Backbone as JSON, one array per atom type, in Angstrom:
{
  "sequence": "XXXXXXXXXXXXXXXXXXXXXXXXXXXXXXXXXXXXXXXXXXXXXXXXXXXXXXXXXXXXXXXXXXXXXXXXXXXXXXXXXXXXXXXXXXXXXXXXXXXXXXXXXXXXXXXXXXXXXXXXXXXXXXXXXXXXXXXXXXXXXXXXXXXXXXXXXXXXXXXXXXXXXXXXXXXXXXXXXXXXXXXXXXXXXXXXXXXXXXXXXXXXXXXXXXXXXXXXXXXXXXXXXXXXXX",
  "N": [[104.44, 125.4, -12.77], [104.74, 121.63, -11.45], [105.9, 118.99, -11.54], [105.81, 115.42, -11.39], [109.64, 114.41, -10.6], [111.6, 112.52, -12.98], [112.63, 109.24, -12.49], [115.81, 108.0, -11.51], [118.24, 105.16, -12.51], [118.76, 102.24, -9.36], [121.69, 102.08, -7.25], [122.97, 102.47, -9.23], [126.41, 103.82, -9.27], [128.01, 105.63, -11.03], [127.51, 106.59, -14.41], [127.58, 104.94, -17.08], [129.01, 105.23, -20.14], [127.65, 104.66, -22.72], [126.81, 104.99, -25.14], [126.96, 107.53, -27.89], [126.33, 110.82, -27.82], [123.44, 113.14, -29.47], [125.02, 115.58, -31.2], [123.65, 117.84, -32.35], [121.2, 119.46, -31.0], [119.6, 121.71, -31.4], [118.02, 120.63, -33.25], [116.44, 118.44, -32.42], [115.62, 120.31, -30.16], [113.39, 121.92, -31.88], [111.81, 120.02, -33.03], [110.86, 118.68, -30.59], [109.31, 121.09, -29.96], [107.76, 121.22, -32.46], [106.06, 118.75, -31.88], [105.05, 119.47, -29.8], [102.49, 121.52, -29.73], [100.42, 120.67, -30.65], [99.07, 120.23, -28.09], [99.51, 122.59, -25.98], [98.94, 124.44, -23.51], [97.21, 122.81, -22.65], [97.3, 121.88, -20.08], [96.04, 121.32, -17.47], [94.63, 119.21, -17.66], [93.23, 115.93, -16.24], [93.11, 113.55, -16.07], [93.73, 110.55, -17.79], [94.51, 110.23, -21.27], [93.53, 108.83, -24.58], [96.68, 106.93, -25.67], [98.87, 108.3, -28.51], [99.36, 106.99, -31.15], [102.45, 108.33, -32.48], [104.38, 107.78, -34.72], [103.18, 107.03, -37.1], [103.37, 109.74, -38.17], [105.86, 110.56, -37.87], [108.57, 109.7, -38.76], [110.86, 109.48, -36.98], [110.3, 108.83, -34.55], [109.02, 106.32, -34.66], [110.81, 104.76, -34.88], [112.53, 105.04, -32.77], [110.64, 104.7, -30.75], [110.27, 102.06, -31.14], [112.74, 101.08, -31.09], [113.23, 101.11, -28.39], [111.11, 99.97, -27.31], [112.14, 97.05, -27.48], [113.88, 97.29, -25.7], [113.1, 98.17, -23.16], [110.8, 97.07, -22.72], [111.7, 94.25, -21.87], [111.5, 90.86, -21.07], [108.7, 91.42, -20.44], [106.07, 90.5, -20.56], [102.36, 89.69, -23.0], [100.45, 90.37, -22.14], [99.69, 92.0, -19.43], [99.01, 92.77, -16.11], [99.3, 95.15, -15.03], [100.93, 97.94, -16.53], [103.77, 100.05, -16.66], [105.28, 102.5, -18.37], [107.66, 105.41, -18.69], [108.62, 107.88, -20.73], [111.14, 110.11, -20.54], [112.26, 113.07, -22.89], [114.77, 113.92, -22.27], [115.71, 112.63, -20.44], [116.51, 109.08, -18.78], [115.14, 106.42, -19.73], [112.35, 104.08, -18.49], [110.56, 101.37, -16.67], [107.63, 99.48, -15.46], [106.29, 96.14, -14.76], [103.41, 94.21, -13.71], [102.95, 90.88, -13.81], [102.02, 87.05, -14.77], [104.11, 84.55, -13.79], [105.79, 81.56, -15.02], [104.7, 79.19, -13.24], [102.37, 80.49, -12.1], [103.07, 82.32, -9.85], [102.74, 86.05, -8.93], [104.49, 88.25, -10.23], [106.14, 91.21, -9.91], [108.64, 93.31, -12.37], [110.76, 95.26, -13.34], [112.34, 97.33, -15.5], [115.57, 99.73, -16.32], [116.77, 102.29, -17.8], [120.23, 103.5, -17.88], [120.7, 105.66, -19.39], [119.97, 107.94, -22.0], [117.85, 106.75, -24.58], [116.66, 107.94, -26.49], [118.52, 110.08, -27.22], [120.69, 108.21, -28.35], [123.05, 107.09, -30.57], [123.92, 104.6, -31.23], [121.95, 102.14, -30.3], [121.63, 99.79, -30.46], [123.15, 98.96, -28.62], [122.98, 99.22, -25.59], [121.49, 97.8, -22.74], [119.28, 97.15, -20.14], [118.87, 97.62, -16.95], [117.66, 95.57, -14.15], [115.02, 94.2, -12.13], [113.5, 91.64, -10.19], [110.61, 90.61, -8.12], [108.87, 89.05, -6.42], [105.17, 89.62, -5.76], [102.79, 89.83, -3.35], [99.38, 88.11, -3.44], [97.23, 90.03, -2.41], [98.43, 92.66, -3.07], [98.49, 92.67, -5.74], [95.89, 92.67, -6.56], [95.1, 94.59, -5.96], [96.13, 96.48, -7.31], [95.9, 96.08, -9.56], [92.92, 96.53, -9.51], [93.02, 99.3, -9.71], [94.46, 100.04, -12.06], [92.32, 98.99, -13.93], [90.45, 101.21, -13.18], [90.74, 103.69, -13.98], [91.84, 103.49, -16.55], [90.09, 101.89, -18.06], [88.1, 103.67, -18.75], [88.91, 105.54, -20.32], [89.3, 107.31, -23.24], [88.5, 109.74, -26.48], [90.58, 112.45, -27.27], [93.72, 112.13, -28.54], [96.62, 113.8, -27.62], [99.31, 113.75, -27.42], [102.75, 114.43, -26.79], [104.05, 116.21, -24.21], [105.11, 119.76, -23.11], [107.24, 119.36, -21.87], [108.04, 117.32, -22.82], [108.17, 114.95, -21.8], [106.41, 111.7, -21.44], [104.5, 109.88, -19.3], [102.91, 106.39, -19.35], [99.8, 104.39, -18.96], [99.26, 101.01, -19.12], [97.47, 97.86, -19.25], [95.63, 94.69, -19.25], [92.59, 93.89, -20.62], [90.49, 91.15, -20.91], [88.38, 91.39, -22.97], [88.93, 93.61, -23.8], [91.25, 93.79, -24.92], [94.48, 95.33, -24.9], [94.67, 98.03, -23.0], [95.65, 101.14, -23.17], [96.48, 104.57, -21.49], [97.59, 107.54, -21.8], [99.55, 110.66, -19.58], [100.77, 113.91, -18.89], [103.25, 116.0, -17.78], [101.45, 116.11, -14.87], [99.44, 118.28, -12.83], [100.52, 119.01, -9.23], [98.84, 117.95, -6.66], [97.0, 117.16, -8.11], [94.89, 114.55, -9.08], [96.02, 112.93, -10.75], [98.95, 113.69, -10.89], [98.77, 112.53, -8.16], [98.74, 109.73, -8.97], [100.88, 109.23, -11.1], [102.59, 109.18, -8.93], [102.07, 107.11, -6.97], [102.75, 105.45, -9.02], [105.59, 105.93, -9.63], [106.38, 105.28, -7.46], [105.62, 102.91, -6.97], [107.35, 101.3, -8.87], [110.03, 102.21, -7.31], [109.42, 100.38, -5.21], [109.73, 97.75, -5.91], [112.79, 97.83, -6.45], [113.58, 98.32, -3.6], [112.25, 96.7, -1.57], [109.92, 95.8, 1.24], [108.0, 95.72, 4.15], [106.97, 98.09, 5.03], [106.94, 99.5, 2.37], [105.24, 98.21, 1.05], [102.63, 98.64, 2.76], [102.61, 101.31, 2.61], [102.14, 101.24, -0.21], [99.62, 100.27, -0.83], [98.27, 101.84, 1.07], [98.55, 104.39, -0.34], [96.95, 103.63, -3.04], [94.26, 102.93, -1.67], [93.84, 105.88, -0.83], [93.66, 107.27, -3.48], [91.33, 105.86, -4.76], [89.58, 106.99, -3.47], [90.14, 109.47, -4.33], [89.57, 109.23, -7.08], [86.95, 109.01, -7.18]],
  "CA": [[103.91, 124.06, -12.61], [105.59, 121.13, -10.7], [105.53, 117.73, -12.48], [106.35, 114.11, -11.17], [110.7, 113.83, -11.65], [111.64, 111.11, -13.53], [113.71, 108.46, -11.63], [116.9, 107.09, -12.0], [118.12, 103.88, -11.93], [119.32, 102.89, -8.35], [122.8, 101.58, -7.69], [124.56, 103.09, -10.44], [127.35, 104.65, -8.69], [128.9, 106.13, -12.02], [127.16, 106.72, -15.11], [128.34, 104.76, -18.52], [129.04, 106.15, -21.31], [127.21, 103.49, -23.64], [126.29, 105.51, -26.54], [127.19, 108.85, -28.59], [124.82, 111.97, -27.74], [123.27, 113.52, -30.79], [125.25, 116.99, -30.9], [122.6, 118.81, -32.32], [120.34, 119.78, -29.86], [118.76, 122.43, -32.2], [117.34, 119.74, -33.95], [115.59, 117.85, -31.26], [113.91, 121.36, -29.53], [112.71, 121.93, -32.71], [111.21, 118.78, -33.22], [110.0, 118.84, -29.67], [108.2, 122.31, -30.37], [106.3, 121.11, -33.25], [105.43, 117.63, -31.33], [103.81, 120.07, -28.61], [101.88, 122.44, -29.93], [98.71, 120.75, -29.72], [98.8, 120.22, -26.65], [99.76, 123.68, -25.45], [97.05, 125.31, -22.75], [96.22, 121.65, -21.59], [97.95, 121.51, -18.77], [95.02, 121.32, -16.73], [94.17, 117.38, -17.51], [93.48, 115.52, -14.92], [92.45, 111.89, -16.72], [94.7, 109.59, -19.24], [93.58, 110.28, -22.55], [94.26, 107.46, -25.55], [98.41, 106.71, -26.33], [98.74, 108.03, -29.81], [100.98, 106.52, -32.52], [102.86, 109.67, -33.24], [105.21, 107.21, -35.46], [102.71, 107.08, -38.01], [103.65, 110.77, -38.94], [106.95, 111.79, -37.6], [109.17, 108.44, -38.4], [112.12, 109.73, -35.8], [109.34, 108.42, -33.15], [108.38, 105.52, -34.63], [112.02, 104.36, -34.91], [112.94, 105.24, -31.54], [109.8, 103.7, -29.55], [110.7, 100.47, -31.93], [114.23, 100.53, -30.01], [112.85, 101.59, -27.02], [110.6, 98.5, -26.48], [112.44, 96.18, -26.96], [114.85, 97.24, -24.08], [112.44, 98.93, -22.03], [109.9, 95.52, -22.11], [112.41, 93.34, -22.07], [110.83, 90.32, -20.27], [107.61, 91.65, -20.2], [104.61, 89.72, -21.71], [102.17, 90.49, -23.89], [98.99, 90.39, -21.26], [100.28, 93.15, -18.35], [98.29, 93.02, -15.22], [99.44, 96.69, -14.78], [102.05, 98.4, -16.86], [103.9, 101.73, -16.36], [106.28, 103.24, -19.15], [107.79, 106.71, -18.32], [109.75, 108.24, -21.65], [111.41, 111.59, -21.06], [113.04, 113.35, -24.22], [116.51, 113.97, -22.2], [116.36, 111.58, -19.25], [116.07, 108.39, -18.61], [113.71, 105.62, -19.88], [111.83, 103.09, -17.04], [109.39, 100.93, -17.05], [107.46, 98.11, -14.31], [105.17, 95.68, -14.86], [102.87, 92.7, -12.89], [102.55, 89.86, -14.82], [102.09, 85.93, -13.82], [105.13, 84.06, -14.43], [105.21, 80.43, -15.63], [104.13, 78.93, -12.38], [101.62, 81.41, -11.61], [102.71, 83.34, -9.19], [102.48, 86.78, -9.54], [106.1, 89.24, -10.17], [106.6, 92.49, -10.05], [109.25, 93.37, -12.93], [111.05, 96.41, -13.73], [113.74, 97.76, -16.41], [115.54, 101.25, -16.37], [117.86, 102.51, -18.41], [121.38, 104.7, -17.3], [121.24, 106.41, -20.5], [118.57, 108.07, -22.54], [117.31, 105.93, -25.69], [116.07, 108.85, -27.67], [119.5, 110.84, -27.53], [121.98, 107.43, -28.08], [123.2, 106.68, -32.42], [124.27, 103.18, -31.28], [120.72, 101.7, -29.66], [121.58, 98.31, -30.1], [124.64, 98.69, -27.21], [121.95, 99.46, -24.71], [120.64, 96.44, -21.8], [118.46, 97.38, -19.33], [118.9, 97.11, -15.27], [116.38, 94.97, -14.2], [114.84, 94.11, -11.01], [112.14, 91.5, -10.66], [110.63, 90.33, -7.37], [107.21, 87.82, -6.3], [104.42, 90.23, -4.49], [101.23, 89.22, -2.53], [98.05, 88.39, -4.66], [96.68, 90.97, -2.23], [98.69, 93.67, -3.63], [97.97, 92.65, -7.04], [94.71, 92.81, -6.82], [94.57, 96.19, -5.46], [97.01, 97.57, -8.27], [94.99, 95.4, -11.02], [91.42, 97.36, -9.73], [93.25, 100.55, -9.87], [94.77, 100.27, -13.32], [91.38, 99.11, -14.53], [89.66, 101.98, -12.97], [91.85, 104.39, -14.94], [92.31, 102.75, -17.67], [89.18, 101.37, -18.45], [86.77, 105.12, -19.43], [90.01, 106.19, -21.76], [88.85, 107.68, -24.41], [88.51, 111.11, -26.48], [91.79, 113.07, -28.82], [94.8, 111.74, -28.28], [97.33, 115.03, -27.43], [101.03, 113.64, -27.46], [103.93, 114.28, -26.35], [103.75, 117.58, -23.46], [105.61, 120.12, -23.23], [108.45, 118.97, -21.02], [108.72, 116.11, -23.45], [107.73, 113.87, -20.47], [105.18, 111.09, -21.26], [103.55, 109.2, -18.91], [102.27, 105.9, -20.08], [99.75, 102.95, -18.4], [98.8, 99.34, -19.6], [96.68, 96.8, -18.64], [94.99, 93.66, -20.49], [91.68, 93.39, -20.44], [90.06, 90.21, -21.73], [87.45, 91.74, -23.75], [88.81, 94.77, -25.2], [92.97, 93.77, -25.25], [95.25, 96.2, -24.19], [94.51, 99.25, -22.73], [96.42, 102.26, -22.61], [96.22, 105.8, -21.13], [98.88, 108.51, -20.79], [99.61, 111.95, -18.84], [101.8, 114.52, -19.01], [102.86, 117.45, -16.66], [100.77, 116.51, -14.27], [99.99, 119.3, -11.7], [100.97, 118.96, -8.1], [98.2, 117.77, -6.06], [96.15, 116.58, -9.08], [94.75, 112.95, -9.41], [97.01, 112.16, -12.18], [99.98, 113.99, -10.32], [99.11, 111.01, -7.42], [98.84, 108.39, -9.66], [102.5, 108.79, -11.3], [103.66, 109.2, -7.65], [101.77, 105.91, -6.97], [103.64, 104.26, -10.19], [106.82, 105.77, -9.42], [106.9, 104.51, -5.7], [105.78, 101.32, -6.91], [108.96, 101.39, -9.53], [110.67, 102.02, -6.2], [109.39, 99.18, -4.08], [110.94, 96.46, -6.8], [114.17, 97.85, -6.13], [113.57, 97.62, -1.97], [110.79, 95.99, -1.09], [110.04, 96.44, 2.55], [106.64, 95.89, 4.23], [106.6, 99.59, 5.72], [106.46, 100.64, 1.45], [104.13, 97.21, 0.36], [102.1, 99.27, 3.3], [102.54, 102.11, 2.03], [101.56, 101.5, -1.23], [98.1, 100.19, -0.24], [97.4, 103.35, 1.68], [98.2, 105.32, -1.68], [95.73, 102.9, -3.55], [93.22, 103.9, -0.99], [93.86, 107.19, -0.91], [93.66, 107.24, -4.9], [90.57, 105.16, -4.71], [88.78, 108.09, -2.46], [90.11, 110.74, -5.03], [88.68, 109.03, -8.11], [85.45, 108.74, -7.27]],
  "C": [[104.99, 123.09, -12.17], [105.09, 119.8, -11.15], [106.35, 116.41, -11.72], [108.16, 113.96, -11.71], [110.98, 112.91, -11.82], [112.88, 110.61, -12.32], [114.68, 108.02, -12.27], [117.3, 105.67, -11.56], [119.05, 103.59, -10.35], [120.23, 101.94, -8.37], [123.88, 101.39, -8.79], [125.37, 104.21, -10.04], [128.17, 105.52, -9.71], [127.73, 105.95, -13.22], [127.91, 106.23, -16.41], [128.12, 105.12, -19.44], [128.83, 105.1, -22.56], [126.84, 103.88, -24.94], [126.95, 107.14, -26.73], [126.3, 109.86, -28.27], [125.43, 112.73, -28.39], [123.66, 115.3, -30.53], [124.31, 117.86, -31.39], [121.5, 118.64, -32.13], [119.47, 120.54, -30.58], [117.67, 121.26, -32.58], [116.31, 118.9, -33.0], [114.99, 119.25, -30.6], [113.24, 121.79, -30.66], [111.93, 121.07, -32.94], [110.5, 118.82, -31.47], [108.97, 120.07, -30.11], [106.7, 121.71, -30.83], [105.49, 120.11, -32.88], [104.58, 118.21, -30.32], [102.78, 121.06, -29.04], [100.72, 122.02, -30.43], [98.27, 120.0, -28.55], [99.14, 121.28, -25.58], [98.49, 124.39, -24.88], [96.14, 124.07, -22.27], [96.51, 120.98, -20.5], [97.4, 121.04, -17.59], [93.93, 119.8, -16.58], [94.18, 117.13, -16.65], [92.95, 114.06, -15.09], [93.52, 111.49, -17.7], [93.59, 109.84, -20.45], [94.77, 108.88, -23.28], [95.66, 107.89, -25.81], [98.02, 107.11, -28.05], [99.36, 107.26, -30.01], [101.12, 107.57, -33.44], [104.2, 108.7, -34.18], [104.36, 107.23, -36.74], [103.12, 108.66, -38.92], [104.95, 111.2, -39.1], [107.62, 109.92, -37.5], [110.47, 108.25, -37.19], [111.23, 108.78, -34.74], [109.4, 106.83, -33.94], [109.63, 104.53, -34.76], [112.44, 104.47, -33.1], [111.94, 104.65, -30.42], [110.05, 102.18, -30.38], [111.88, 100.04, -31.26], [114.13, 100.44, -28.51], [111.96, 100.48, -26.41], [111.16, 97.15, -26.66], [113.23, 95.62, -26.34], [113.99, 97.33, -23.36], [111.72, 97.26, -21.72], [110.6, 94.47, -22.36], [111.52, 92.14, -20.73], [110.07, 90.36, -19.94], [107.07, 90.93, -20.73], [103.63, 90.66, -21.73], [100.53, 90.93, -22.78], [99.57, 91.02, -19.72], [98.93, 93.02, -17.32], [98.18, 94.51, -14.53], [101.14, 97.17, -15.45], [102.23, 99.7, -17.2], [105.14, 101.7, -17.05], [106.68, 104.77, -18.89], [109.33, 106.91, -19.94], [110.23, 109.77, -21.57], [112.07, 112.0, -22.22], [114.27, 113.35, -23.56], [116.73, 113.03, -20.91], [116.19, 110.21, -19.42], [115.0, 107.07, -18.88], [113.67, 104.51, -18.4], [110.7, 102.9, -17.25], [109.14, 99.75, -15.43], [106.54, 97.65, -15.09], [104.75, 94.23, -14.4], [102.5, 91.81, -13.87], [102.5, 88.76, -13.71], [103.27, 85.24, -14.64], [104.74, 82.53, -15.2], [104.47, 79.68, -14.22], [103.5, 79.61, -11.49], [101.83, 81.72, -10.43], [103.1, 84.78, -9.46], [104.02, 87.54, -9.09], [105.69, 90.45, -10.34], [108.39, 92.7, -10.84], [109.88, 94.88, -13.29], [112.37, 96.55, -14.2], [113.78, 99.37, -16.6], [116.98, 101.12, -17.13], [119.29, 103.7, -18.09], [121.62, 105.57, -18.3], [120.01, 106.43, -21.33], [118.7, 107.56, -24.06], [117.44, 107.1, -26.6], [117.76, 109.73, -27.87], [120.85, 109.83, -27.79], [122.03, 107.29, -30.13], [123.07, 105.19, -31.82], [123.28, 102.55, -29.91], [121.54, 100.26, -29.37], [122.83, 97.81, -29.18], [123.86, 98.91, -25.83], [121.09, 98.63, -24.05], [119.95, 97.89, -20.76], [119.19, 96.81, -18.14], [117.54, 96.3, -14.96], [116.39, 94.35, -12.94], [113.77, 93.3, -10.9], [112.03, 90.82, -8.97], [109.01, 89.24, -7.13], [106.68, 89.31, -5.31], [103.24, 89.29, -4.65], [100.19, 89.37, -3.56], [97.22, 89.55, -4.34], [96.95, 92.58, -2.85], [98.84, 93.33, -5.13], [96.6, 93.21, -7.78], [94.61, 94.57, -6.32], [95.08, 97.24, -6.84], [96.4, 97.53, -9.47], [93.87, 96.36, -10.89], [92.08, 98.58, -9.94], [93.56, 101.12, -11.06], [93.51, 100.45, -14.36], [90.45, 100.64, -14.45], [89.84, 103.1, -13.85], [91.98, 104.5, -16.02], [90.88, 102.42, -18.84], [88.1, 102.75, -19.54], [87.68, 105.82, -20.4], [89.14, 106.51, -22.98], [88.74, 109.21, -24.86], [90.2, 111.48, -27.16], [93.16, 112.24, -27.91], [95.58, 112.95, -28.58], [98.59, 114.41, -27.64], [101.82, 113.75, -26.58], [103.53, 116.17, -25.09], [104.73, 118.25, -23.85], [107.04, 120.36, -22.81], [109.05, 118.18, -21.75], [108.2, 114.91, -22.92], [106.48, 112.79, -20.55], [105.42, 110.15, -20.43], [102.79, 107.88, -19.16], [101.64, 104.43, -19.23], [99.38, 101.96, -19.18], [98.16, 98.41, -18.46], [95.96, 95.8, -19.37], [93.78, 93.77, -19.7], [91.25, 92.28, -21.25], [89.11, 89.81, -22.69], [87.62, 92.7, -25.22], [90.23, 94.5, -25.37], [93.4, 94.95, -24.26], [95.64, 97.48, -24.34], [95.77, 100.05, -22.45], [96.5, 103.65, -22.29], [97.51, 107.03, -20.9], [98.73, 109.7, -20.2], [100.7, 112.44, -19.23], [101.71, 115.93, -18.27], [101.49, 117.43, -16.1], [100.65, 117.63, -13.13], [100.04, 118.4, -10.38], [99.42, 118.77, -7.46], [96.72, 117.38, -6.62], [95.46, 115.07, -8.88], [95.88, 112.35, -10.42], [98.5, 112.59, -11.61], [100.19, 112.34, -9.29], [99.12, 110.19, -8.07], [100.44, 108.38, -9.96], [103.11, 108.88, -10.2], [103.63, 107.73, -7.23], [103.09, 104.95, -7.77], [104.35, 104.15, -9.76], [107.42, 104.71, -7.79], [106.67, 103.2, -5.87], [107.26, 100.54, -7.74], [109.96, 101.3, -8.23], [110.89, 100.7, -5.36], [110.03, 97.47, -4.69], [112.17, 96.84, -6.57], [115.04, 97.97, -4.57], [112.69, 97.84, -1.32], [110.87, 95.58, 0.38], [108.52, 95.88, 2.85], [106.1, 97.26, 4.71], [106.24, 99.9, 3.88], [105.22, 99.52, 0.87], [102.81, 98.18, 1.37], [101.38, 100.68, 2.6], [101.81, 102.56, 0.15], [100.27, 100.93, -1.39], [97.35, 101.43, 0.48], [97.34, 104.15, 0.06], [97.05, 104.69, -2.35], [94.63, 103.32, -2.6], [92.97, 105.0, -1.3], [93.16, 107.55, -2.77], [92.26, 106.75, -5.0], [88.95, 106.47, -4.26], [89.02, 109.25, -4.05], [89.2, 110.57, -6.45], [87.48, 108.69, -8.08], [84.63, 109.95, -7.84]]
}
């Protein structure tokens, strides 16, 4: 199977060494294991099912997404017009998200981290890169119906964490029901849910060089995406 790779952040010519990594490794694939094993043999998703809260059982998690947001959404607000979290266990955290600023117009925001959250002792040494830019209401609106579309029929077991480690995670406010969320994991290659995190990621991309050949580009994917979920 062939899964969406996570991104890194761009223009970090050198990698800092901002935190300690936790020498035993045993300890974390163990703890991965037992976090996957019910979700083993469901590889074959092809929809966001509900975000648990695996912190309620296993407090390592519920400690570590507690540090983790409030780098990762740094500057985010609490009403997301579309928001995309990506947590691997050994790479990387990254996040985007459209909001309206104070003089309504609409940003595109995004924070990544050069160093993975879940493997650092000393969290609170850890900023975010951050990239934020103004897009077109037209490409708002296209990204807003798409999140909803997605987003909106969620429902059914909540599975976890995959087996890569690799979640997946969207947001969106609605003004009825609050704020929705859906995740994936190992999606396959030529899946719906495979294009969608390609979608995200390229939109993660286009905040860090924004172009009209990829604002283009990422309207054709919305199309395209648009055609597949029907």
């Amino acid at each position: 199977q062939k899964r969406v790779p996570p991104r890194l952040c761009a223009n970090c010519t050198y990698r800092r060494t901002l935190c300690t990594i936790h020498s035993d490794m045993k300890t974390i694939s163990i703890f991965l294991i037992f976090i996957s094993i019910p979700v083993i043999g469901l590889g074959q998703i092809d929809y966001l099912t509900p975000c648990p809260d695996l912190g309620e059982i296993i407090p390592q998690i519920e400690d570590y997404e507690s540090d983790l947001y409030k780098v990762i959404l740094k500057d985010f607000n609490d009403q997301p017009i579309a928001r995309y979290i990506v947590q691997p266990s050994f790479g990387y955290e990254y996040a985007f998200q459209i909001q309206q600023d104070q003089d309504d117009n609409y940003v595109l925001l995004a924070n990544c981290l050069n160093t993975s959250l879940w493997n650092c002792d000393n969290r609170d040494t850890i900023q975010p890169i951050q990239y934020i830019i103004k897009i077109e209401k037209e490409l708002t609106k296209a990204i807003s119906n798409l999140f909803q579309i997605v987003l909106l029929p969620v429902n059914g077991p909540c599975y976890g964490f995959g087996q890569d480690g690799i979640t997946y995670r969207l947001y969106t406010y609605d003004t009825e029901k609050g704020l929705l969320c859906g995740e994936i994991w190992l999606p396959n290659k030529g899946s719906k849910m495979f294009e969608l995190i390609s979608f995200c990621d390229a939109t993660f991309d286009y905040v860090k060089s924004p172009s009209d050949k990829a604002k283009n580009d990422l309207i054709k994917q919305i199309n395209d995406l648009l055609v597949m979920l029907k």
